[in-house]
JSON list of C-alpha atoms in Angstrom, two decimals:
[
{"chain": "A", "resi": 1, "resn": "MET", "atom": "CA", "xyz": [16.91, -16.43, -104.67]},
{"chain": "A", "resi": 2, "resn": "THR", "atom": "CA", "xyz": [20.10, -18.44, -105.99]},
{"chain": "A", "resi": 3, "resn": "GLU", "atom": "CA", "xyz": [20.07, -21.32, -109.05]},
{"chain": "A", "resi": 4, "resn": "GLN", "atom": "CA", "xyz": [21.46, -23.43, -105.73]},
{"chain": "A", "resi": 5, "resn": "THR", "atom": "CA", "xyz": [18.53, -22.51, -104.03]},
{"chain": "A", "resi": 6, "resn": "ILE", "atom": "CA", "xyz": [15.84, -23.56, -106.57]},
{"chain": "A", "resi": 7, "resn": "TYR", "atom": "CA", "xyz": [17.70, -26.71, -107.40]},
{"chain": "A", "resi": 8, "resn": "ARG", "atom": "CA", "xyz": [17.63, -27.57, -104.11]},
{"chain": "A", "resi": 9, "resn": "HIS", "atom": "CA", "xyz": [13.92, -27.14, -103.43]},
{"chain": "A", "resi": 10, "resn": "LEU", "atom": "CA", "xyz": [13.29, -28.72, -106.38]},
{"chain": "A", "resi": 11, "resn": "ARG", "atom": "CA", "xyz": [15.28, -31.90, -105.97]},
{"chain": "A", "resi": 12, "resn": "GLU", "atom": "CA", "xyz": [12.77, -31.87, -102.34]},
{"chain": "A", "resi": 13, "resn": "LEU", "atom": "CA", "xyz": [10.09, -31.65, -104.09]},
{"chain": "A", "resi": 14, "resn": "ARG", "atom": "CA", "xyz": [10.95, -34.68, -106.82]},
{"chain": "A", "resi": 15, "resn": "SER", "atom": "CA", "xyz": [12.10, -36.70, -103.63]},
{"chain": "A", "resi": 16, "resn": "HIS", "atom": "CA", "xyz": [8.06, -36.45, -102.74]},
{"chain": "A", "resi": 17, "resn": "PHE", "atom": "CA", "xyz": [6.65, -36.62, -106.45]},
{"chain": "A", "resi": 18, "resn": "THR", "atom": "CA", "xyz": [4.79, -39.35, -107.99]},
{"chain": "A", "resi": 19, "resn": "PRO", "atom": "CA", "xyz": [5.04, -39.45, -111.76]},
{"chain": "A", "resi": 20, "resn": "PRO", "atom": "CA", "xyz": [1.73, -39.24, -113.83]},
{"chain": "A", "resi": 21, "resn": "ARG", "atom": "CA", "xyz": [1.69, -43.18, -115.15]},
{"chain": "A", "resi": 22, "resn": "GLY", "atom": "CA", "xyz": [3.25, -43.41, -118.17]},
{"chain": "A", "resi": 23, "resn": "PHE", "atom": "CA", "xyz": [5.98, -41.57, -117.16]},
{"chain": "A", "resi": 24, "resn": "THR", "atom": "CA", "xyz": [9.83, -41.39, -115.88]},
{"chain": "A", "resi": 25, "resn": "HIS", "atom": "CA", "xyz": [11.28, -39.51, -112.31]},
{"chain": "A", "resi": 26, "resn": "PRO", "atom": "CA", "xyz": [11.95, -35.94, -113.45]},
{"chain": "A", "resi": 27, "resn": "GLU", "atom": "CA", "xyz": [15.49, -34.77, -114.19]},
{"chain": "A", "resi": 28, "resn": "ILE", "atom": "CA", "xyz": [16.21, -31.55, -113.55]},
{"chain": "A", "resi": 29, "resn": "SER", "atom": "CA", "xyz": [17.76, -29.09, -115.34]},
{"chain": "A", "resi": 30, "resn": "ASP", "atom": "CA", "xyz": [17.98, -24.74, -115.85]},
{"chain": "A", "resi": 31, "resn": "GLY", "atom": "CA", "xyz": [15.27, -24.44, -112.90]},
{"chain": "A", "resi": 32, "resn": "THR", "atom": "CA", "xyz": [13.08, -26.72, -114.22]},
{"chain": "A", "resi": 33, "resn": "LEU", "atom": "CA", "xyz": [11.83, -30.37, -114.01]},
{"chain": "A", "resi": 34, "resn": "VAL", "atom": "CA", "xyz": [12.34, -32.33, -117.34]},
{"chain": "A", "resi": 35, "resn": "MET", "atom": "CA", "xyz": [9.72, -35.53, -117.45]},
{"chain": "A", "resi": 36, "resn": "THR", "atom": "CA", "xyz": [9.47, -37.88, -120.21]},
{"chain": "A", "resi": 37, "resn": "MET", "atom": "CA", "xyz": [7.45, -40.66, -121.38]},
{"chain": "A", "resi": 38, "resn": "SER", "atom": "CA", "xyz": [8.56, -44.10, -120.18]},
{"chain": "A", "resi": 39, "resn": "PRO", "atom": "CA", "xyz": [10.92, -46.01, -122.37]},
{"chain": "A", "resi": 40, "resn": "ARG", "atom": "CA", "xyz": [9.03, -48.33, -124.68]},
{"chain": "A", "resi": 41, "resn": "PRO", "atom": "CA", "xyz": [10.54, -52.45, -124.77]},
{"chain": "A", "resi": 42, "resn": "ARG", "atom": "CA", "xyz": [12.71, -50.88, -127.73]},
{"chain": "A", "resi": 43, "resn": "HIS", "atom": "CA", "xyz": [13.87, -48.34, -126.02]},
{"chain": "A", "resi": 44, "resn": "GLN", "atom": "CA", "xyz": [15.40, -51.14, -123.24]},
{"chain": "A", "resi": 45, "resn": "LEU", "atom": "CA", "xyz": [16.56, -53.88, -125.67]},
{"chain": "A", "resi": 46, "resn": "THR", "atom": "CA", "xyz": [19.22, -51.08, -127.16]},
{"chain": "A", "resi": 47, "resn": "ALA", "atom": "CA", "xyz": [20.26, -50.21, -123.58]},
{"chain": "A", "resi": 48, "resn": "VAL", "atom": "CA", "xyz": [20.65, -53.97, -123.16]},
{"chain": "A", "resi": 49, "resn": "ASP", "atom": "CA", "xyz": [22.70, -54.32, -126.39]},
{"chain": "A", "resi": 50, "resn": "ILE", "atom": "CA", "xyz": [24.76, -51.69, -125.66]},
{"chain": "A", "resi": 51, "resn": "ARG", "atom": "CA", "xyz": [25.38, -52.38, -122.18]},
{"chain": "A", "resi": 52, "resn": "ASP", "atom": "CA", "xyz": [26.23, -56.39, -123.12]},
{"chain": "A", "resi": 53, "resn": "GLN", "atom": "CA", "xyz": [29.02, -54.75, -125.96]},
{"chain": "A", "resi": 54, "resn": "LEU", "atom": "CA", "xyz": [30.55, -52.54, -123.68]},
{"chain": "A", "resi": 55, "resn": "THR", "atom": "CA", "xyz": [30.65, -54.91, -120.53]},
{"chain": "A", "resi": 56, "resn": "ALA", "atom": "CA", "xyz": [32.94, -57.38, -123.60]},
{"chain": "A", "resi": 57, "resn": "GLN", "atom": "CA", "xyz": [35.63, -54.74, -123.65]},
{"chain": "A", "resi": 58, "resn": "LEU", "atom": "CA", "xyz": [36.32, -52.93, -120.25]},
{"chain": "A", "resi": 59, "resn": "PRO", "atom": "CA", "xyz": [39.15, -53.74, -118.24]},
{"chain": "A", "resi": 60, "resn": "GLY", "atom": "CA", "xyz": [38.94, -54.13, -114.95]},
{"chain": "A", "resi": 61, "resn": "GLY", "atom": "CA", "xyz": [36.89, -51.53, -111.99]},
{"chain": "A", "resi": 62, "resn": "LEU", "atom": "CA", "xyz": [34.59, -50.47, -115.04]},
{"chain": "A", "resi": 63, "resn": "ILE", "atom": "CA", "xyz": [31.24, -51.31, -115.66]},
{"chain": "A", "resi": 64, "resn": "VAL", "atom": "CA", "xyz": [28.12, -50.59, -117.28]},
{"chain": "A", "resi": 65, "resn": "ALA", "atom": "CA", "xyz": [25.15, -48.89, -115.65]},
{"chain": "A", "resi": 66, "resn": "GLU", "atom": "CA", "xyz": [21.34, -47.74, -116.47]},
{"chain": "A", "resi": 67, "resn": "ALA", "atom": "CA", "xyz": [19.24, -44.78, -115.58]},
{"chain": "A", "resi": 68, "resn": "THR", "atom": "CA", "xyz": [21.29, -43.66, -112.14]},
{"chain": "A", "resi": 69, "resn": "ASP", "atom": "CA", "xyz": [20.82, -40.19, -110.84]},
{"chain": "A", "resi": 70, "resn": "THR", "atom": "CA", "xyz": [23.97, -37.47, -111.33]},
{"chain": "A", "resi": 71, "resn": "ASP", "atom": "CA", "xyz": [24.34, -34.34, -110.56]},
{"chain": "A", "resi": 72, "resn": "ASP", "atom": "CA", "xyz": [26.37, -30.96, -110.03]},
{"chain": "A", "resi": 73, "resn": "GLU", "atom": "CA", "xyz": [24.52, -28.60, -107.49]},
{"chain": "A", "resi": 74, "resn": "SER", "atom": "CA", "xyz": [27.10, -25.74, -109.10]},
{"chain": "A", "resi": 75, "resn": "LEU", "atom": "CA", "xyz": [24.69, -25.95, -112.06]},
{"chain": "A", "resi": 76, "resn": "GLY", "atom": "CA", "xyz": [21.36, -26.94, -110.52]},
{"chain": "A", "resi": 77, "resn": "THR", "atom": "CA", "xyz": [21.32, -29.79, -113.15]},
{"chain": "A", "resi": 78, "resn": "LEU", "atom": "CA", "xyz": [20.43, -33.82, -112.44]},
{"chain": "A", "resi": 79, "resn": "ARG", "atom": "CA", "xyz": [20.58, -35.99, -115.22]},
{"chain": "A", "resi": 80, "resn": "ILE", "atom": "CA", "xyz": [19.49, -40.09, -115.44]},
{"chain": "A", "resi": 81, "resn": "PRO", "atom": "CA", "xyz": [21.82, -41.22, -118.31]},
{"chain": "A", "resi": 82, "resn": "ASP", "atom": "CA", "xyz": [20.51, -44.22, -120.01]},
{"chain": "A", "resi": 83, "resn": "VAL", "atom": "CA", "xyz": [23.82, -46.35, -120.28]},
{"chain": "A", "resi": 84, "resn": "LEU", "atom": "CA", "xyz": [26.79, -45.31, -118.39]},
{"chain": "A", "resi": 85, "resn": "VAL", "atom": "CA", "xyz": [30.80, -46.09, -118.36]},
{"chain": "A", "resi": 86, "resn": "VAL", "atom": "CA", "xyz": [31.60, -45.47, -114.71]},
{"chain": "A", "resi": 87, "resn": "PRO", "atom": "CA", "xyz": [34.41, -46.79, -111.83]},
{"chain": "A", "resi": 88, "resn": "ARG", "atom": "CA", "xyz": [32.87, -49.41, -109.53]},
{"chain": "A", "resi": 89, "resn": "ALA", "atom": "CA", "xyz": [33.94, -47.63, -106.82]},
{"chain": "A", "resi": 90, "resn": "ALA", "atom": "CA", "xyz": [32.40, -43.95, -107.74]},
{"chain": "A", "resi": 91, "resn": "MET", "atom": "CA", "xyz": [28.48, -46.23, -107.35]},
{"chain": "A", "resi": 92, "resn": "GLU", "atom": "CA", "xyz": [29.70, -46.82, -103.88]},
{"chain": "A", "resi": 93, "resn": "THR", "atom": "CA", "xyz": [27.45, -43.28, -102.49]},
{"chain": "A", "resi": 94, "resn": "ASP", "atom": "CA", "xyz": [23.99, -42.50, -101.12]},
{"chain": "A", "resi": 95, "resn": "ASP", "atom": "CA", "xyz": [24.46, -39.93, -102.93]},
{"chain": "A", "resi": 96, "resn": "PRO", "atom": "CA", "xyz": [23.70, -39.07, -107.23]},
{"chain": "A", "resi": 97, "resn": "LEU", "atom": "CA", "xyz": [26.55, -39.78, -108.82]},
{"chain": "A", "resi": 98, "resn": "ASP", "atom": "CA", "xyz": [29.25, -37.65, -109.58]},
{"chain": "A", "resi": 99, "resn": "PRO", "atom": "CA", "xyz": [29.51, -36.68, -113.60]},
{"chain": "A", "resi": 100, "resn": "ARG", "atom": "CA", "xyz": [32.54, -36.49, -113.37]},
{"chain": "A", "resi": 101, "resn": "GLU", "atom": "CA", "xyz": [33.36, -40.40, -112.38]},
{"chain": "A", "resi": 102, "resn": "ILE", "atom": "CA", "xyz": [31.59, -40.93, -116.12]},
{"chain": "A", "resi": 103, "resn": "VAL", "atom": "CA", "xyz": [33.48, -42.13, -118.44]},
{"chain": "A", "resi": 104, "resn": "LEU", "atom": "CA", "xyz": [30.74, -42.23, -120.93]},
{"chain": "A", "resi": 105, "resn": "ALA", "atom": "CA", "xyz": [26.63, -41.50, -121.27]},
{"chain": "A", "resi": 106, "resn": "ILE", "atom": "CA", "xyz": [24.62, -43.02, -123.78]},
{"chain": "A", "resi": 107, "resn": "GLU", "atom": "CA", "xyz": [21.13, -41.50, -124.25]},
{"chain": "A", "resi": 108, "resn": "ILE", "atom": "CA", "xyz": [18.41, -43.85, -126.36]},
{"chain": "A", "resi": 109, "resn": "VAL", "atom": "CA", "xyz": [16.53, -40.98, -127.65]},
{"chain": "A", "resi": 110, "resn": "SER", "atom": "CA", "xyz": [12.61, -40.98, -126.97]},
{"chain": "A", "resi": 111, "resn": "PRO", "atom": "CA", "xyz": [10.38, -40.03, -129.30]},
{"chain": "A", "resi": 112, "resn": "SER", "atom": "CA", "xyz": [8.64, -37.68, -127.19]},
{"chain": "A", "resi": 113, "resn": "ASN", "atom": "CA", "xyz": [10.80, -35.55, -125.90]},
{"chain": "A", "resi": 114, "resn": "PRO", "atom": "CA", "xyz": [14.30, -35.85, -128.12]},
{"chain": "A", "resi": 115, "resn": "ASP", "atom": "CA", "xyz": [15.73, -32.22, -127.61]},
{"chain": "A", "resi": 116, "resn": "ASN", "atom": "CA", "xyz": [16.16, -33.39, -124.77]},
{"chain": "A", "resi": 117, "resn": "ASP", "atom": "CA", "xyz": [18.58, -35.68, -125.83]},
{"chain": "A", "resi": 118, "resn": "TYR", "atom": "CA", "xyz": [20.24, -33.76, -128.94]},
{"chain": "A", "resi": 119, "resn": "ARG", "atom": "CA", "xyz": [19.83, -30.75, -127.49]},
{"chain": "A", "resi": 120, "resn": "ASP", "atom": "CA", "xyz": [20.05, -29.97, -123.72]},
{"chain": "A", "resi": 121, "resn": "LYS", "atom": "CA", "xyz": [21.90, -33.04, -122.81]},
{"chain": "A", "resi": 122, "resn": "SER", "atom": "CA", "xyz": [24.43, -31.99, -124.84]},
{"chain": "A", "resi": 123, "resn": "SER", "atom": "CA", "xyz": [24.79, -28.72, -123.43]},
{"chain": "A", "resi": 124, "resn": "ASP", "atom": "CA", "xyz": [24.60, -30.33, -120.06]},
{"chain": "A", "resi": 125, "resn": "TYR", "atom": "CA", "xyz": [26.87, -33.40, -120.17]},
{"chain": "A", "resi": 126, "resn": "PRO", "atom": "CA", "xyz": [29.81, -31.39, -121.10]},
{"chain": "A", "resi": 127, "resn": "ALA", "atom": "CA", "xyz": [29.37, -28.39, -118.61]},
{"chain": "A", "resi": 128, "resn": "MET", "atom": "CA", "xyz": [28.85, -31.34, -115.80]},
{"chain": "A", "resi": 129, "resn": "GLY", "atom": "CA", "xyz": [32.36, -33.15, -116.64]},
{"chain": "A", "resi": 130, "resn": "ILE", "atom": "CA", "xyz": [30.80, -35.93, -118.98]},
{"chain": "A", "resi": 131, "resn": "PRO", "atom": "CA", "xyz": [33.60, -36.74, -121.59]},
{"chain": "A", "resi": 132, "resn": "HIS", "atom": "CA", "xyz": [31.91, -38.62, -123.97]},
{"chain": "A", "resi": 133, "resn": "TYR", "atom": "CA", "xyz": [28.38, -38.41, -125.33]},
{"chain": "A", "resi": 134, "resn": "LEU", "atom": "CA", "xyz": [26.45, -41.23, -127.50]},
{"chain": "A", "resi": 135, "resn": "ILE", "atom": "CA", "xyz": [23.25, -40.67, -128.60]},
{"chain": "A", "resi": 136, "resn": "LEU", "atom": "CA", "xyz": [21.57, -43.20, -130.06]},
{"chain": "A", "resi": 137, "resn": "ASP", "atom": "CA", "xyz": [17.92, -42.67, -132.70]},
{"chain": "A", "resi": 138, "resn": "PRO", "atom": "CA", "xyz": [15.89, -45.45, -133.39]},
{"chain": "A", "resi": 139, "resn": "ARG", "atom": "CA", "xyz": [13.82, -43.42, -135.08]},
{"chain": "A", "resi": 140, "resn": "ASP", "atom": "CA", "xyz": [15.45, -42.94, -137.65]},
{"chain": "A", "resi": 141, "resn": "GLY", "atom": "CA", "xyz": [18.31, -45.79, -136.91]},
{"chain": "A", "resi": 142, "resn": "THR", "atom": "CA", "xyz": [21.42, -43.13, -136.41]},
{"chain": "A", "resi": 143, "resn": "TRP", "atom": "CA", "xyz": [24.07, -42.67, -134.05]},
{"chain": "A", "resi": 144, "resn": "THR", "atom": "CA", "xyz": [25.74, -39.19, -133.06]},
{"chain": "A", "resi": 145, "resn": "TYR", "atom": "CA", "xyz": [29.13, -39.26, -131.01]},
{"chain": "A", "resi": 146, "resn": "GLN", "atom": "CA", "xyz": [30.63, -35.68, -129.38]},
{"chain": "A", "resi": 147, "resn": "TRP", "atom": "CA", "xyz": [33.32, -35.99, -126.96]},
{"chain": "A", "resi": 148, "resn": "GLY", "atom": "CA", "xyz": [36.35, -33.60, -125.83]},
{"chain": "A", "resi": 149, "resn": "ILE", "atom": "CA", "xyz": [35.06, -30.81, -123.51]},
{"chain": "A", "resi": 150, "resn": "ASP", "atom": "CA", "xyz": [36.64, -27.41, -124.97]},
{"chain": "A", "resi": 151, "resn": "THR", "atom": "CA", "xyz": [36.12, -24.47, -123.56]},
{"chain": "A", "resi": 152, "resn": "CYS", "atom": "CA", "xyz": [37.23, -22.00, -125.87]},
{"chain": "A", "resi": 153, "resn": "GLY", "atom": "CA", "xyz": [33.81, -20.05, -125.64]},
{"chain": "A", "resi": 154, "resn": "GLY", "atom": "CA", "xyz": [33.67, -19.22, -122.21]},
{"chain": "A", "resi": 155, "resn": "ARG", "atom": "CA", "xyz": [31.39, -22.67, -121.45]},
{"chain": "A", "resi": 156, "resn": "PRO", "atom": "CA", "xyz": [32.04, -26.06, -121.90]},
{"chain": "A", "resi": 157, "resn": "ALA", "atom": "CA", "xyz": [31.33, -27.86, -125.08]},
{"chain": "A", "resi": 158, "resn": "TYR", "atom": "CA", "xyz": [31.91, -30.99, -126.66]},
{"chain": "A", "resi": 159, "resn": "GLY", "atom": "CA", "xyz": [34.78, -29.75, -129.53]},
{"chain": "A", "resi": 160, "resn": "ASN", "atom": "CA", "xyz": [34.15, -32.82, -132.02]},
{"chain": "A", "resi": 161, "resn": "ARG", "atom": "CA", "xyz": [31.12, -34.14, -133.21]},
{"chain": "A", "resi": 162, "resn": "LEU", "atom": "CA", "xyz": [30.22, -36.93, -135.64]},
{"chain": "A", "resi": 163, "resn": "ARG", "atom": "CA", "xyz": [26.67, -36.26, -136.66]},
{"chain": "A", "resi": 164, "resn": "LYS", "atom": "CA", "xyz": [24.07, -38.73, -137.51]},
{"chain": "A", "resi": 165, "resn": "GLN", "atom": "CA", "xyz": [25.78, -41.97, -138.97]},
{"chain": "A", "resi": 166, "resn": "PRO", "atom": "CA", "xyz": [23.49, -44.64, -140.25]},
{"chain": "A", "resi": 167, "resn": "TYR", "atom": "CA", "xyz": [23.50, -47.73, -137.51]},
{"chain": "A", "resi": 168, "resn": "GLY", "atom": "CA", "xyz": [26.06, -50.06, -138.99]},
{"chain": "A", "resi": 169, "resn": "THR", "atom": "CA", "xyz": [29.05, -47.23, -139.95]},
{"chain": "A", "resi": 170, "resn": "PRO", "atom": "CA", "xyz": [31.83, -48.25, -137.93]},
{"chain": "A", "resi": 171, "resn": "LEU", "atom": "CA", "xyz": [32.05, -46.46, -134.37]},
{"chain": "A", "resi": 172, "resn": "ALA", "atom": "CA", "xyz": [35.02, -46.47, -132.03]},
{"chain": "A", "resi": 173, "resn": "VAL", "atom": "CA", "xyz": [34.31, -44.58, -128.55]},
{"chain": "A", "resi": 174, "resn": "VAL", "atom": "CA", "xyz": [38.53, -43.79, -127.72]},
{"chain": "A", "resi": 175, "resn": "THR", "atom": "CA", "xyz": [38.99, -42.67, -124.26]},
{"chain": "A", "resi": 176, "resn": "ASP", "atom": "CA", "xyz": [41.94, -42.32, -122.47]},
{"chain": "A", "resi": 177, "resn": "ILE", "atom": "CA", "xyz": [41.33, -45.58, -120.95]},
{"chain": "A", "resi": 178, "resn": "GLY", "atom": "CA", "xyz": [40.17, -47.70, -123.96]},
{"chain": "A", "resi": 179, "resn": "THR", "atom": "CA", "xyz": [38.93, -47.76, -127.39]},
{"chain": "A", "resi": 180, "resn": "TRP", "atom": "CA", "xyz": [35.80, -49.30, -127.42]},
{"chain": "A", "resi": 181, "resn": "LYS", "atom": "CA", "xyz": [33.96, -50.53, -130.54]},
{"chain": "A", "resi": 182, "resn": "LEU", "atom": "CA", "xyz": [30.41, -50.53, -130.66]},
{"chain": "A", "resi": 183, "resn": "ASP", "atom": "CA", "xyz": [28.59, -52.22, -133.61]},
{"chain": "A", "resi": 184, "resn": "THR", "atom": "CA", "xyz": [24.62, -50.13, -134.28]},
{"chain": "A", "resi": 185, "resn": "GLY", "atom": "CA", "xyz": [23.71, -52.87, -137.16]},
{"chain": "A", "resi": 186, "resn": "ALA", "atom": "CA", "xyz": [21.57, -54.97, -135.67]},
{"chain": "A", "resi": 187, "resn": "LEU", "atom": "CA", "xyz": [20.34, -52.45, -132.88]},
{"chain": "A", "resi": 188, "resn": "PRO", "atom": "CA", "xyz": [16.07, -52.55, -133.12]},
{"chain": "A", "resi": 189, "resn": "ARG", "atom": "CA", "xyz": [14.06, -49.17, -134.70]},
{"chain": "A", "resi": 190, "resn": "TYR", "atom": "CA", "xyz": [10.87, -47.61, -132.85]},
{"chain": "A", "resi": 191, "resn": "SER", "atom": "CA", "xyz": [7.60, -48.95, -134.54]},
{"chain": "A", "resi": 192, "resn": "ARG", "atom": "CA", "xyz": [5.33, -46.33, -136.01]},
{"chain": "A", "resi": 193, "resn": "LYS", "atom": "CA", "xyz": [3.07, -47.02, -132.72]},
{"chain": "A", "resi": 194, "resn": "ASP", "atom": "CA", "xyz": [6.75, -46.79, -130.80]},
{"chain": "A", "resi": 195, "resn": "MET", "atom": "CA", "xyz": [6.36, -42.90, -131.95]},
{"chain": "A", "resi": 196, "resn": "MET", "atom": "CA", "xyz": [2.85, -42.41, -131.74]},
{"chain": "A", "resi": 197, "resn": "LEU", "atom": "CA", "xyz": [2.39, -42.31, -135.62]},
{"chain": "A", "resi": 198, "resn": "PRO", "atom": "CA", "xyz": [-0.47, -43.51, -137.31]},
{"chain": "A", "resi": 199, "resn": "PRO", "atom": "CA", "xyz": [-0.36, -47.07, -139.37]},
{"chain": "A", "resi": 200, "resn": "ALA", "atom": "CA", "xyz": [0.72, -47.36, -142.90]},
{"chain": "A", "resi": 201, "resn": "PRO", "atom": "CA", "xyz": [-2.01, -46.49, -145.53]},
{"chain": "A", "resi": 202, "resn": "ALA", "atom": "CA", "xyz": [-2.36, -50.89, -146.89]},
{"chain": "A", "resi": 203, "resn": "PRO", "atom": "CA", "xyz": [-2.02, -50.67, -150.18]},
{"chain": "A", "resi": 204, "resn": "ASP", "atom": "CA", "xyz": [-4.63, -50.09, -152.37]},
{"chain": "A", "resi": 205, "resn": "PRO", "atom": "CA", "xyz": [-6.08, -53.86, -154.10]},
{"chain": "A", "resi": 206, "resn": "ASP", "atom": "CA", "xyz": [-7.85, -52.06, -156.76]},
{"chain": "A", "resi": 207, "resn": "ALA", "atom": "CA", "xyz": [-4.91, -50.06, -157.78]},
{"chain": "A", "resi": 208, "resn": "GLY", "atom": "CA", "xyz": [-2.94, -51.29, -160.92]},
{"chain": "A", "resi": 209, "resn": "PRO", "atom": "CA", "xyz": [1.08, -51.30, -160.97]},
{"chain": "A", "resi": 210, "resn": "ASP", "atom": "CA", "xyz": [2.51, -47.92, -161.56]},
{"chain": "A", "resi": 211, "resn": "THR", "atom": "CA", "xyz": [4.06, -48.08, -165.18]},
{"chain": "A", "resi": 212, "resn": "GLY", "atom": "CA", "xyz": [5.76, -44.11, -165.00]},
{"chain": "A", "resi": 213, "resn": "ALA", "atom": "CA", "xyz": [3.77, -43.87, -167.86]},
{"chain": "A", "resi": 214, "resn": "GLY", "atom": "CA", "xyz": [2.52, -40.60, -168.85]},
{"chain": "A", "resi": 215, "resn": "GLY", "atom": "CA", "xyz": [-1.45, -39.55, -169.92]}
]
């Protein structure tokens, strides 16, 4: 069975699949269905903030879309970027979006499966022909920007990376169409509850101040 046959089978299965409560509709990568938990409100607020910043800077004919299926049957891959910049005309289709029409894909890291954004999509997106990829991480308030598809290693990969820059660090996405500056300083960050962590322990009211003096 070829990769394309497996992919078509998974696409058919996906079209009749109802995700369990609390999970998103699955993506397809490496012959498997990939599921993540439904986005938290701060995840969606990040998407709105970035969408609004980009929309104000884009030239005519380009739009910012959210959560849109894009696939490459030859790779057996279907992904759903959180935010993407794409020509408006490319969205006039009954099929998943052609990934080679996407100028910029943005992912907002999910607390439940960060490797899907950092590792897997960093491999899938250049292979799909998406030239710019931005990762926003509300867990620690950082961004990672990758661009410039390089095929020297035999498989497409991003040739340039700015890794784990703190929110507030100047960020400019430089494309053939234009340069778009994004302000990440005010983007929301996940709470401990968002990240499924227990509440932080309350301070002990009976504990005296720590003077740092030795005993």
